[in-house]
PDB file of C-alpha atoms in Angstrom:
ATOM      1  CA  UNK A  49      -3.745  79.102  62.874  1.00 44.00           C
ATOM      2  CA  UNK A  50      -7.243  76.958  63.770  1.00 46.00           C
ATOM      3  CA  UNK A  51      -6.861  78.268  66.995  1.00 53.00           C
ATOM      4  CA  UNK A  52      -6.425  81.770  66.025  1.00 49.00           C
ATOM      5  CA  UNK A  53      -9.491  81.570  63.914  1.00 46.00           C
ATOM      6  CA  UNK A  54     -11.602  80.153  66.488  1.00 48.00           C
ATOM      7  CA  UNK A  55     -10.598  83.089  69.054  1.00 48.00           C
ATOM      8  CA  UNK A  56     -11.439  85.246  66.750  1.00 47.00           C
ATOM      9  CA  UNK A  57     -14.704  84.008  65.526  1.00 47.00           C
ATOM     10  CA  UNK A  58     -15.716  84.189  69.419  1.00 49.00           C
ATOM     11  CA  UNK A  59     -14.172  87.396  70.138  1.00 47.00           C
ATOM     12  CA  UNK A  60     -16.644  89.082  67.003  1.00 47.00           C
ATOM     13  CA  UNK A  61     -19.544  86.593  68.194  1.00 47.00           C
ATOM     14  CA  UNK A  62     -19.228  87.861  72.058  1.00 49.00           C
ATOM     15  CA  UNK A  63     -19.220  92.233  70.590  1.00 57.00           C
ATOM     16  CA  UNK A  64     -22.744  91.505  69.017  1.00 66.00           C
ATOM     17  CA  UNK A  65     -25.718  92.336  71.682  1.00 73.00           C
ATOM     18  CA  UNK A  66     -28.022  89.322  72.334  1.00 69.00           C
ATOM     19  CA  UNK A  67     -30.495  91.084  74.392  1.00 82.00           C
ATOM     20  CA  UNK A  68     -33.755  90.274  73.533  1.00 78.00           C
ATOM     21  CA  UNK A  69     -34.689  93.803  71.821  1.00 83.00           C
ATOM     22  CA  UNK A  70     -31.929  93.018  69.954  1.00 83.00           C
ATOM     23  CA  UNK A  71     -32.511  89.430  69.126  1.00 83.00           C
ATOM     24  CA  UNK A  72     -36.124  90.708  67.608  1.00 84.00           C
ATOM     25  CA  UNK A  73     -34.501  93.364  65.800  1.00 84.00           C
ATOM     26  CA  UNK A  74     -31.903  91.734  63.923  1.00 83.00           C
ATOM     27  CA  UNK A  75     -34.450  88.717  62.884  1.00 84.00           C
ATOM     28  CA  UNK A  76     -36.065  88.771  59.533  1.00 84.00           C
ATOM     29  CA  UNK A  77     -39.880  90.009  58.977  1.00 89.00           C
ATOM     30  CA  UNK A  78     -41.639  86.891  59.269  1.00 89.00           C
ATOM     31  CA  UNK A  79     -39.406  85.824  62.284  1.00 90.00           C
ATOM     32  CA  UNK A  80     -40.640  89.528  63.732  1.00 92.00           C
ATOM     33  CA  UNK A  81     -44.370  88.360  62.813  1.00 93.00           C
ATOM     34  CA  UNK A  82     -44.022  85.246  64.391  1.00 94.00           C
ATOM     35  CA  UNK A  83     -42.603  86.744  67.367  1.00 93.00           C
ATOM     36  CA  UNK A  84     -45.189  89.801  67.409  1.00 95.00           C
ATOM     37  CA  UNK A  85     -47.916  87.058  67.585  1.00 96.00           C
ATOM     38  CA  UNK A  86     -46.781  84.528  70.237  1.00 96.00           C
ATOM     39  CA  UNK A  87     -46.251  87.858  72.329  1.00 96.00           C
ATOM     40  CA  UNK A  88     -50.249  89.024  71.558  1.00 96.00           C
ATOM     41  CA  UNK A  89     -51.153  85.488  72.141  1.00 96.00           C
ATOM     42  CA  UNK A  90     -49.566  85.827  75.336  1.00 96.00           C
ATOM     43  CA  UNK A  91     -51.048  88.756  76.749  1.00 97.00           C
ATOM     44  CA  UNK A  92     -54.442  87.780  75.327  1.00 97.00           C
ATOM     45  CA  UNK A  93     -54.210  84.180  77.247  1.00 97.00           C
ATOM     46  CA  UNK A  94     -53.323  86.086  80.839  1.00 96.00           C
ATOM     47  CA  UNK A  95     -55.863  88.545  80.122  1.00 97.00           C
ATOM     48  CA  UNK A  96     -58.768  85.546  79.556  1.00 97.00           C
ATOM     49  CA  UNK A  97     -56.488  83.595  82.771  1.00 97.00           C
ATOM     50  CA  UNK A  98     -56.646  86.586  84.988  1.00 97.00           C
ATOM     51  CA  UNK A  99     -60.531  86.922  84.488  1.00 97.00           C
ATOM     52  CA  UNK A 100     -61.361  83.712  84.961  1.00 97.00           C
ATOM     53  CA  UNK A 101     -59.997  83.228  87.936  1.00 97.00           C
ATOM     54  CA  UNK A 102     -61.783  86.680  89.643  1.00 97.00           C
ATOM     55  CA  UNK A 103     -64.914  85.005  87.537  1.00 97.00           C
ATOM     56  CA  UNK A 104     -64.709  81.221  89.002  1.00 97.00           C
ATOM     57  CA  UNK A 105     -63.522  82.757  92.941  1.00 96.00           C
ATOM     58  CA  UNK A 106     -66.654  85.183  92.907  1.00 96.00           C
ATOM     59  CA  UNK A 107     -69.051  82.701  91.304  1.00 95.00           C
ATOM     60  CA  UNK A 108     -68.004  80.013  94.769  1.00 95.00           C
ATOM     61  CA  UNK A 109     -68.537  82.946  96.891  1.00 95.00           C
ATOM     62  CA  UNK A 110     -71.943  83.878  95.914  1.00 94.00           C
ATOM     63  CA  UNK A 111     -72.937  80.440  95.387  1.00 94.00           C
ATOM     64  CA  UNK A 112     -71.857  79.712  99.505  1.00 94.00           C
ATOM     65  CA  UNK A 113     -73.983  82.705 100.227  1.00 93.00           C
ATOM     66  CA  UNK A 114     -76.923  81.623  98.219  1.00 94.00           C
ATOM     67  CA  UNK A 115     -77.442  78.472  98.961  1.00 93.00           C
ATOM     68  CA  UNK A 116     -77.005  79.189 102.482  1.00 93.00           C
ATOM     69  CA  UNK A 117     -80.007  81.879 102.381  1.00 91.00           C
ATOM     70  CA  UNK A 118     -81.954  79.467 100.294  1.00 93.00           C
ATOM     71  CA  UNK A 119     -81.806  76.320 102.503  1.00 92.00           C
ATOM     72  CA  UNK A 120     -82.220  78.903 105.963  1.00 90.00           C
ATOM     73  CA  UNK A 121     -85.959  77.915 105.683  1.00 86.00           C
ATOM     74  CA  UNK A 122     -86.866  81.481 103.836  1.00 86.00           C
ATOM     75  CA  UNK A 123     -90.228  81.110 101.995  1.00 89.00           C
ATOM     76  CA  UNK A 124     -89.081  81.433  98.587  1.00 88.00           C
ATOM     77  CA  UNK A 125     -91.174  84.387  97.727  1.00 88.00           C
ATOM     78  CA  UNK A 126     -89.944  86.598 100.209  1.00 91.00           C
ATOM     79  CA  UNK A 127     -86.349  85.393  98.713  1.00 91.00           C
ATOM     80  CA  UNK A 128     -87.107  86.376  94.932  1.00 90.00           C
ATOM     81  CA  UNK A 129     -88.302  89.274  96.419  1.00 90.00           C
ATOM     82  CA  UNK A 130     -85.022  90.292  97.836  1.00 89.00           C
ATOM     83  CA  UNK A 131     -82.919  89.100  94.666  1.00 87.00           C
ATOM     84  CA  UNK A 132     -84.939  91.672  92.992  1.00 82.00           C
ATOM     85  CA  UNK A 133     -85.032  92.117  88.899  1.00 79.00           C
ATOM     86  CA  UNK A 134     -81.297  91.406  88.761  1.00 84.00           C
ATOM     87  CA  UNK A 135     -79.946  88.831  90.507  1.00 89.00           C
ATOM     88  CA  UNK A 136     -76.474  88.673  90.781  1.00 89.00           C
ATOM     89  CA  UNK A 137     -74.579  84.922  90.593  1.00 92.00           C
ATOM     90  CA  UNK A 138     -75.432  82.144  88.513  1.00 95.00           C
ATOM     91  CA  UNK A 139     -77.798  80.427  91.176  1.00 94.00           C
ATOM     92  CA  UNK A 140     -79.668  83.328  91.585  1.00 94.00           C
ATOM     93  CA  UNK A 141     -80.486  83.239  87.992  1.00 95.00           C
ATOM     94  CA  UNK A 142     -81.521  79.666  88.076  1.00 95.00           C
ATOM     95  CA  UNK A 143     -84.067  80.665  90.755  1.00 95.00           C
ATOM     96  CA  UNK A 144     -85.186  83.750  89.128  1.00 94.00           C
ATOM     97  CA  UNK A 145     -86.067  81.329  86.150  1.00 93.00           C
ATOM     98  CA  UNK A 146     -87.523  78.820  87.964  1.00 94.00           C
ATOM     99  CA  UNK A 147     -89.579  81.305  89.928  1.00 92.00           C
ATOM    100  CA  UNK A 148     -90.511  83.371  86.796  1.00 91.00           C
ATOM    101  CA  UNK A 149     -91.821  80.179  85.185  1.00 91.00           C
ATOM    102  CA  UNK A 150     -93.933  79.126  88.440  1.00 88.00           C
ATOM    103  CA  UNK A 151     -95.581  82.380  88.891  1.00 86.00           C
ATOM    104  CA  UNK A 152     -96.696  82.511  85.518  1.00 86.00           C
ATOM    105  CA  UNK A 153     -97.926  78.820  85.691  1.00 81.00           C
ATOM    106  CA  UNK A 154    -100.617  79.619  88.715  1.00 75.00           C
ATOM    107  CA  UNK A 155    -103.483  81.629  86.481  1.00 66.00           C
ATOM    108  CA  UNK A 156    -106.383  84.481  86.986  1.00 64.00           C
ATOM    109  CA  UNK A 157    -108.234  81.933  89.632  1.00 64.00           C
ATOM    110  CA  UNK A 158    -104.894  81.078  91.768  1.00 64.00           C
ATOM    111  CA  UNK A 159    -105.305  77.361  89.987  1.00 68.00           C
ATOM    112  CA  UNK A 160    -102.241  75.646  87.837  1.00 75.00           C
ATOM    113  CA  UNK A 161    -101.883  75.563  84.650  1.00 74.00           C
ATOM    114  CA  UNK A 162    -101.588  72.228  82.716  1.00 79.00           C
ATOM    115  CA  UNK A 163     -97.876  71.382  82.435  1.00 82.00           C
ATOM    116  CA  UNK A 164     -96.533  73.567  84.413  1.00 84.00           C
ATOM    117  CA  UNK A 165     -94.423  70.933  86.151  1.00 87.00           C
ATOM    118  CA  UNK A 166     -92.433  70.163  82.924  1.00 92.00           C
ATOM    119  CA  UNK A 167     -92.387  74.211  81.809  1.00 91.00           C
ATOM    120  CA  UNK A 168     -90.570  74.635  84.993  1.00 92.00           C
ATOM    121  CA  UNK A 169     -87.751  72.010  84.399  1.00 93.00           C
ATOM    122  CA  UNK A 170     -87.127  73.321  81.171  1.00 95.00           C
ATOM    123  CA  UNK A 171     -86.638  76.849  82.508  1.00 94.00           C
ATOM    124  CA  UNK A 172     -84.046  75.807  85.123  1.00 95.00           C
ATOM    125  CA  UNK A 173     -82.884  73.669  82.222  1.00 96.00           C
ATOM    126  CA  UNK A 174     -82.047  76.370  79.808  1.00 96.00           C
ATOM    127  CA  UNK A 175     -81.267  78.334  82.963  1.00 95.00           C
ATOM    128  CA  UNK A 176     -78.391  76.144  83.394  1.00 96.00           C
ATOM    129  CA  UNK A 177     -76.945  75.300  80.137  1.00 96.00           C
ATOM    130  CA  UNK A 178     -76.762  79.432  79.664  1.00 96.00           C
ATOM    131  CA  UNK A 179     -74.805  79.526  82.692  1.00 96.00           C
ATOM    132  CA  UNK A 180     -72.367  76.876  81.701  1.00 95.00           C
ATOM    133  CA  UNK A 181     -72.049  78.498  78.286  1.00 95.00           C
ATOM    134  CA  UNK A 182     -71.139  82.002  80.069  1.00 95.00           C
ATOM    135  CA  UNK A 183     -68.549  80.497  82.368  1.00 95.00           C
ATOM    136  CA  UNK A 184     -67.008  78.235  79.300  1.00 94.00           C
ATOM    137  CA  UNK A 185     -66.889  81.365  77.183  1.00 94.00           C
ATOM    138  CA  UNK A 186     -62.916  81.883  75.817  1.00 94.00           C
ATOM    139  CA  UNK A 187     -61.881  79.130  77.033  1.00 96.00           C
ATOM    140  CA  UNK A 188     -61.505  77.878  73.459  1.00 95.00           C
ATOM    141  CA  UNK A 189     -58.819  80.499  72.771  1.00 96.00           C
ATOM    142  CA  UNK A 190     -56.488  79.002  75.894  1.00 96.00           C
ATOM    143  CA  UNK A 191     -56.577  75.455  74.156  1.00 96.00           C
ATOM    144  CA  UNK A 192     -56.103  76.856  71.149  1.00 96.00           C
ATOM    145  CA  UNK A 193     -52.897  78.805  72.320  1.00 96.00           C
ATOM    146  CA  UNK A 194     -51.592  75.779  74.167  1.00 96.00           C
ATOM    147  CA  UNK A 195     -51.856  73.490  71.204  1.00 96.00           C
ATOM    148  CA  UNK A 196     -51.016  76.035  68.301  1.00 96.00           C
ATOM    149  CA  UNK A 197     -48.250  77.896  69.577  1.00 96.00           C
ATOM    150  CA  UNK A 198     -45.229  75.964  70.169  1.00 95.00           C
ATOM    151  CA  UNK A 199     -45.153  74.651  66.625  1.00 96.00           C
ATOM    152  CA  UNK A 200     -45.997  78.978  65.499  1.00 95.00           C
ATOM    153  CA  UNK A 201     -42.838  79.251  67.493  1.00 94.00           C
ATOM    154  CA  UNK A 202     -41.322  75.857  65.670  1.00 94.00           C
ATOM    155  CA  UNK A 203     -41.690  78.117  62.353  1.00 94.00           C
ATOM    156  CA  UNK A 204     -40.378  80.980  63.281  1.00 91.00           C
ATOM    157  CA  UNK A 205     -37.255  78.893  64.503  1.00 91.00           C
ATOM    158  CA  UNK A 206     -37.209  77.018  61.017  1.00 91.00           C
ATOM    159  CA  UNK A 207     -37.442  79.734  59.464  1.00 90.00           C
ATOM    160  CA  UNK A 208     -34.682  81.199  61.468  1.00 87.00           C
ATOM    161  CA  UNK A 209     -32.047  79.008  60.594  1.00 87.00           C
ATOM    162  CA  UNK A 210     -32.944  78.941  57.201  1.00 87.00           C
ATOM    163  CA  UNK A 211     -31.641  82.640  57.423  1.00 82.00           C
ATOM    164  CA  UNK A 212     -29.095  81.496  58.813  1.00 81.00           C
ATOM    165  CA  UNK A 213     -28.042  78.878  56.968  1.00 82.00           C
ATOM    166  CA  UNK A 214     -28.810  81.248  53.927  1.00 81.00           C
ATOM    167  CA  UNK A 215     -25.917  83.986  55.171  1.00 77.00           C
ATOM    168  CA  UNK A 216     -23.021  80.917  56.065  1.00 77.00           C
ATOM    169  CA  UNK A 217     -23.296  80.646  51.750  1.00 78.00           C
ATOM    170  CA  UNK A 218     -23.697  84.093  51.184  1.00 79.00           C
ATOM    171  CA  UNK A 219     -20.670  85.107  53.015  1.00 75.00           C
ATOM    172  CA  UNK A 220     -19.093  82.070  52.628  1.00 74.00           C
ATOM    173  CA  UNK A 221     -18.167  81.834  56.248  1.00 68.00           C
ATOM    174  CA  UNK A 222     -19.086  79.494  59.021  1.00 65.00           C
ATOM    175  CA  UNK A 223     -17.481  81.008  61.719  1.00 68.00           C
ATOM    176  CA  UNK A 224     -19.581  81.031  65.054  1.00 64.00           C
ATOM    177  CA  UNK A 225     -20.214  84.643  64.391  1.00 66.00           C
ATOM    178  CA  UNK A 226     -21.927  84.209  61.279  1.00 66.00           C
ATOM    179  CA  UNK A 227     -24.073  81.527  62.744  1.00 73.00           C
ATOM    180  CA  UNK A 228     -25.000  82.481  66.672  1.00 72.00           C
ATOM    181  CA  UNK A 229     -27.228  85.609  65.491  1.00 73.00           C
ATOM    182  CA  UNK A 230     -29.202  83.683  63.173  1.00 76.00           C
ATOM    183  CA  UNK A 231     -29.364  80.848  66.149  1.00 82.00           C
ATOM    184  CA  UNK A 232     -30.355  82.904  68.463  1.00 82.00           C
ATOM    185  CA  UNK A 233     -33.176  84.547  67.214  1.00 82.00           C
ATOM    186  CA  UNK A 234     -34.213  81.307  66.045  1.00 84.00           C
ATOM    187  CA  UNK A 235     -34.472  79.783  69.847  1.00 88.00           C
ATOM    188  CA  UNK A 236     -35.615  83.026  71.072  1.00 90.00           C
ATOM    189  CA  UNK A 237     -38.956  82.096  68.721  1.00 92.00           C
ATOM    190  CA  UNK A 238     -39.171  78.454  70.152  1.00 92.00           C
ATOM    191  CA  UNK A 239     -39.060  80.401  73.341  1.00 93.00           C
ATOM    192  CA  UNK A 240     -41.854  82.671  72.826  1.00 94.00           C
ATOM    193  CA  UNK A 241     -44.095  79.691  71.817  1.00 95.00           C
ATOM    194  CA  UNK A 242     -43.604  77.651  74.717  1.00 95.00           C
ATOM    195  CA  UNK A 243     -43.936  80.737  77.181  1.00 94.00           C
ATOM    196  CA  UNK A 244     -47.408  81.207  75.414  1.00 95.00           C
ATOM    197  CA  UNK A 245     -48.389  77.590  75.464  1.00 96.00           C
ATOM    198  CA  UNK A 246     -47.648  76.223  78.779  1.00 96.00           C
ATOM    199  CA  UNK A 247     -49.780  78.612  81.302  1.00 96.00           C
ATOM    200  CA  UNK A 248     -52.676  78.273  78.514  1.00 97.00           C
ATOM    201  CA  UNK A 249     -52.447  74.519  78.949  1.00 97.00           C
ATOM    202  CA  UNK A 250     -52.660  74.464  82.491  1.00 97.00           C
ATOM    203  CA  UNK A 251     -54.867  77.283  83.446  1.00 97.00           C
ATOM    204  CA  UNK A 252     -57.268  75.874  80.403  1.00 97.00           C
ATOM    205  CA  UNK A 253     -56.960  72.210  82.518  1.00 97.00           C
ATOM    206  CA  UNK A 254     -57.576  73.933  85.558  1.00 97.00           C
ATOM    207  CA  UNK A 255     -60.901  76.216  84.318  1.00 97.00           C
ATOM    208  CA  UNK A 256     -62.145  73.117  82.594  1.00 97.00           C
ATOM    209  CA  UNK A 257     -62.608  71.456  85.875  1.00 96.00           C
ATOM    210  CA  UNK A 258     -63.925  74.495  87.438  1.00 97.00           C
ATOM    211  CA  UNK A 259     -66.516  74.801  84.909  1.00 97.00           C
ATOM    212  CA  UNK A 260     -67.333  70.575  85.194  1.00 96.00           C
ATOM    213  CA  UNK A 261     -67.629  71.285  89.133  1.00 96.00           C
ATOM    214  CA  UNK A 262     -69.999  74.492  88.724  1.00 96.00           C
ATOM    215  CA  UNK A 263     -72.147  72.503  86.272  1.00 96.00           C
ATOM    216  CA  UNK A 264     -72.521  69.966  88.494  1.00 96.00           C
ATOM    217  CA  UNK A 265     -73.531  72.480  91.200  1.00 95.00           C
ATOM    218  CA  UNK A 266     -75.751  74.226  89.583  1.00 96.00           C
ATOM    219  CA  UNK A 267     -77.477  70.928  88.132  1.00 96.00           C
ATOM    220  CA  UNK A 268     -78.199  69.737  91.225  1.00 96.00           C
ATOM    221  CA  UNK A 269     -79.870  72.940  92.660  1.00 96.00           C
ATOM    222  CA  UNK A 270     -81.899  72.981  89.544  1.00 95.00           C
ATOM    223  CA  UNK A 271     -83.271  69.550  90.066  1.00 95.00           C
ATOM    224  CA  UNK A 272     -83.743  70.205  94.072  1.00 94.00           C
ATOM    225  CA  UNK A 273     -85.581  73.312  93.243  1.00 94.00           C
ATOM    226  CA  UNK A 274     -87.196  71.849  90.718  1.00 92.00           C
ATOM    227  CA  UNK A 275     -88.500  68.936  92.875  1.00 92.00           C
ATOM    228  CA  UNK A 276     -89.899  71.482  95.932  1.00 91.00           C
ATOM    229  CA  UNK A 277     -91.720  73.411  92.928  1.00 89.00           C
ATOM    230  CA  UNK A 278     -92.771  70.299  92.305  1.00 88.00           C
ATOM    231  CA  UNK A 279     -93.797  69.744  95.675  1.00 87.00           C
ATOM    232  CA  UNK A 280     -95.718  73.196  95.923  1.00 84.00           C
ATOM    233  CA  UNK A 281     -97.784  72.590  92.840  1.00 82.00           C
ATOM    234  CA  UNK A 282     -99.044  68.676  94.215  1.00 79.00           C
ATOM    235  CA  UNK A 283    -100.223  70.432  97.305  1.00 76.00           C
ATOM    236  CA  UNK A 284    -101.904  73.076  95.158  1.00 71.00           C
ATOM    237  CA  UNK A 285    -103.459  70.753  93.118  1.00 66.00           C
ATOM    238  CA  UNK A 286    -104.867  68.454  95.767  1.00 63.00           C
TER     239      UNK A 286
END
């Protein structure tokens, strides 16, 4: 008679469809909610992924170029001069800055202005922390995602069996076809969280040290640049 019972609880358990439209469909609103978000969250994280890594690839291939025209022995005018009023990669900008701030340091007479050296520094400085700040942008949402989604998911799967648990004493039945659905869409949450948290981890890990590595790039051309400005305006001086 156990037996019988058992074949027939699977037999009923293996007609329902546990595709994952399905799954979602059968699951209660919040579970759908839950769901709905870890899927946006998803999407939104590959989208922000996806750009930043175009972004960080371009931003090393401009940087080669630039550097490589800017340490080729060009005078430096005849370089800002070819950037022109929009320069295009993140060590262009620097120079633009830097430039910008030494031409207006020389005055009406061709002499220096006092303090020039320092005005300089501080507009590569600010040059450079706006930089960082524009290739750090979003990457607050990918930790976020990575560390807030597998316990969204953890909810939705609580609050799965819950149902679950809720319709074995409503239909006073624990058979496995009473229980599986309920389950199923339960895991199917836990799922959802973890495929939304674990490339938002790694790709955040992974952008973090590009940005670390860029910073440090673009510090250092700000202080060489900084010290042949610095160069220019002794020789002007004397």
């Amino acid at each position: 008679m156990e037996t019988e019972a058992i074949a027939a609880a699977g037999a009923a358990a293996a007609e329902l469809d546990f595709t994952l439209t399905a799954l979602f469909l059968r699951a209660t609103l919040t579970v759908q909610l839950v769901m709905i978000a870890l899927v946006i969250a998803s999407f939104w994280s590959w989208a922000i992924i996806v750009d930043k890594y175009l972004f960080f690839a371009k931003a090393r291939r401009e940087a080669g170029l630039f550097e490589q025209a800017f340490w080729s022995g060009q005078p430096l005018d005849q370089l800002a001069e070819r950037l022109g009023a929009e320069p295009r990669s993140a060590l262009e900008r620097i120079f633009a800055a830097g430039m910008a701030e030494w031409r207006k340091s020389h005055g009406p007479s061709g002499g220096i202005a006092p303090g020039a050296q320092q005005r300089i520094d501080r507009a590569l400085s600010v040059a450079v922390s706006r930089e960082e700040e524009k290739a750090g942008s979003r990457l607050g949402f990918l930790a976020s995602c990575g560390s807030i989604s597998p316990f969204v998911g953890l909810f939705g799967t609580v609050w799965g069996i819950k149902h679950a648990f809720e319709q074995i004493a409503i239909q006073q039945n624990t058979n496995l076809a009473t229980v599986a659905p309920g389950i199923a869409e339960a895991l199917l949450a836990t799922a959802l969280g973890l495929l939304a948290a674990i490339p938002a981890v790694i790709f955040y890990n992974k952008f973090t040290g590009d940005v670390d590595r860029m910073g440090g790039q673009m510090e250092n051309f700000a202080e060489e640049f900084g010290v042949i400005l610095s160069r220019q305006l002794e020789r002007k001086v004397s």
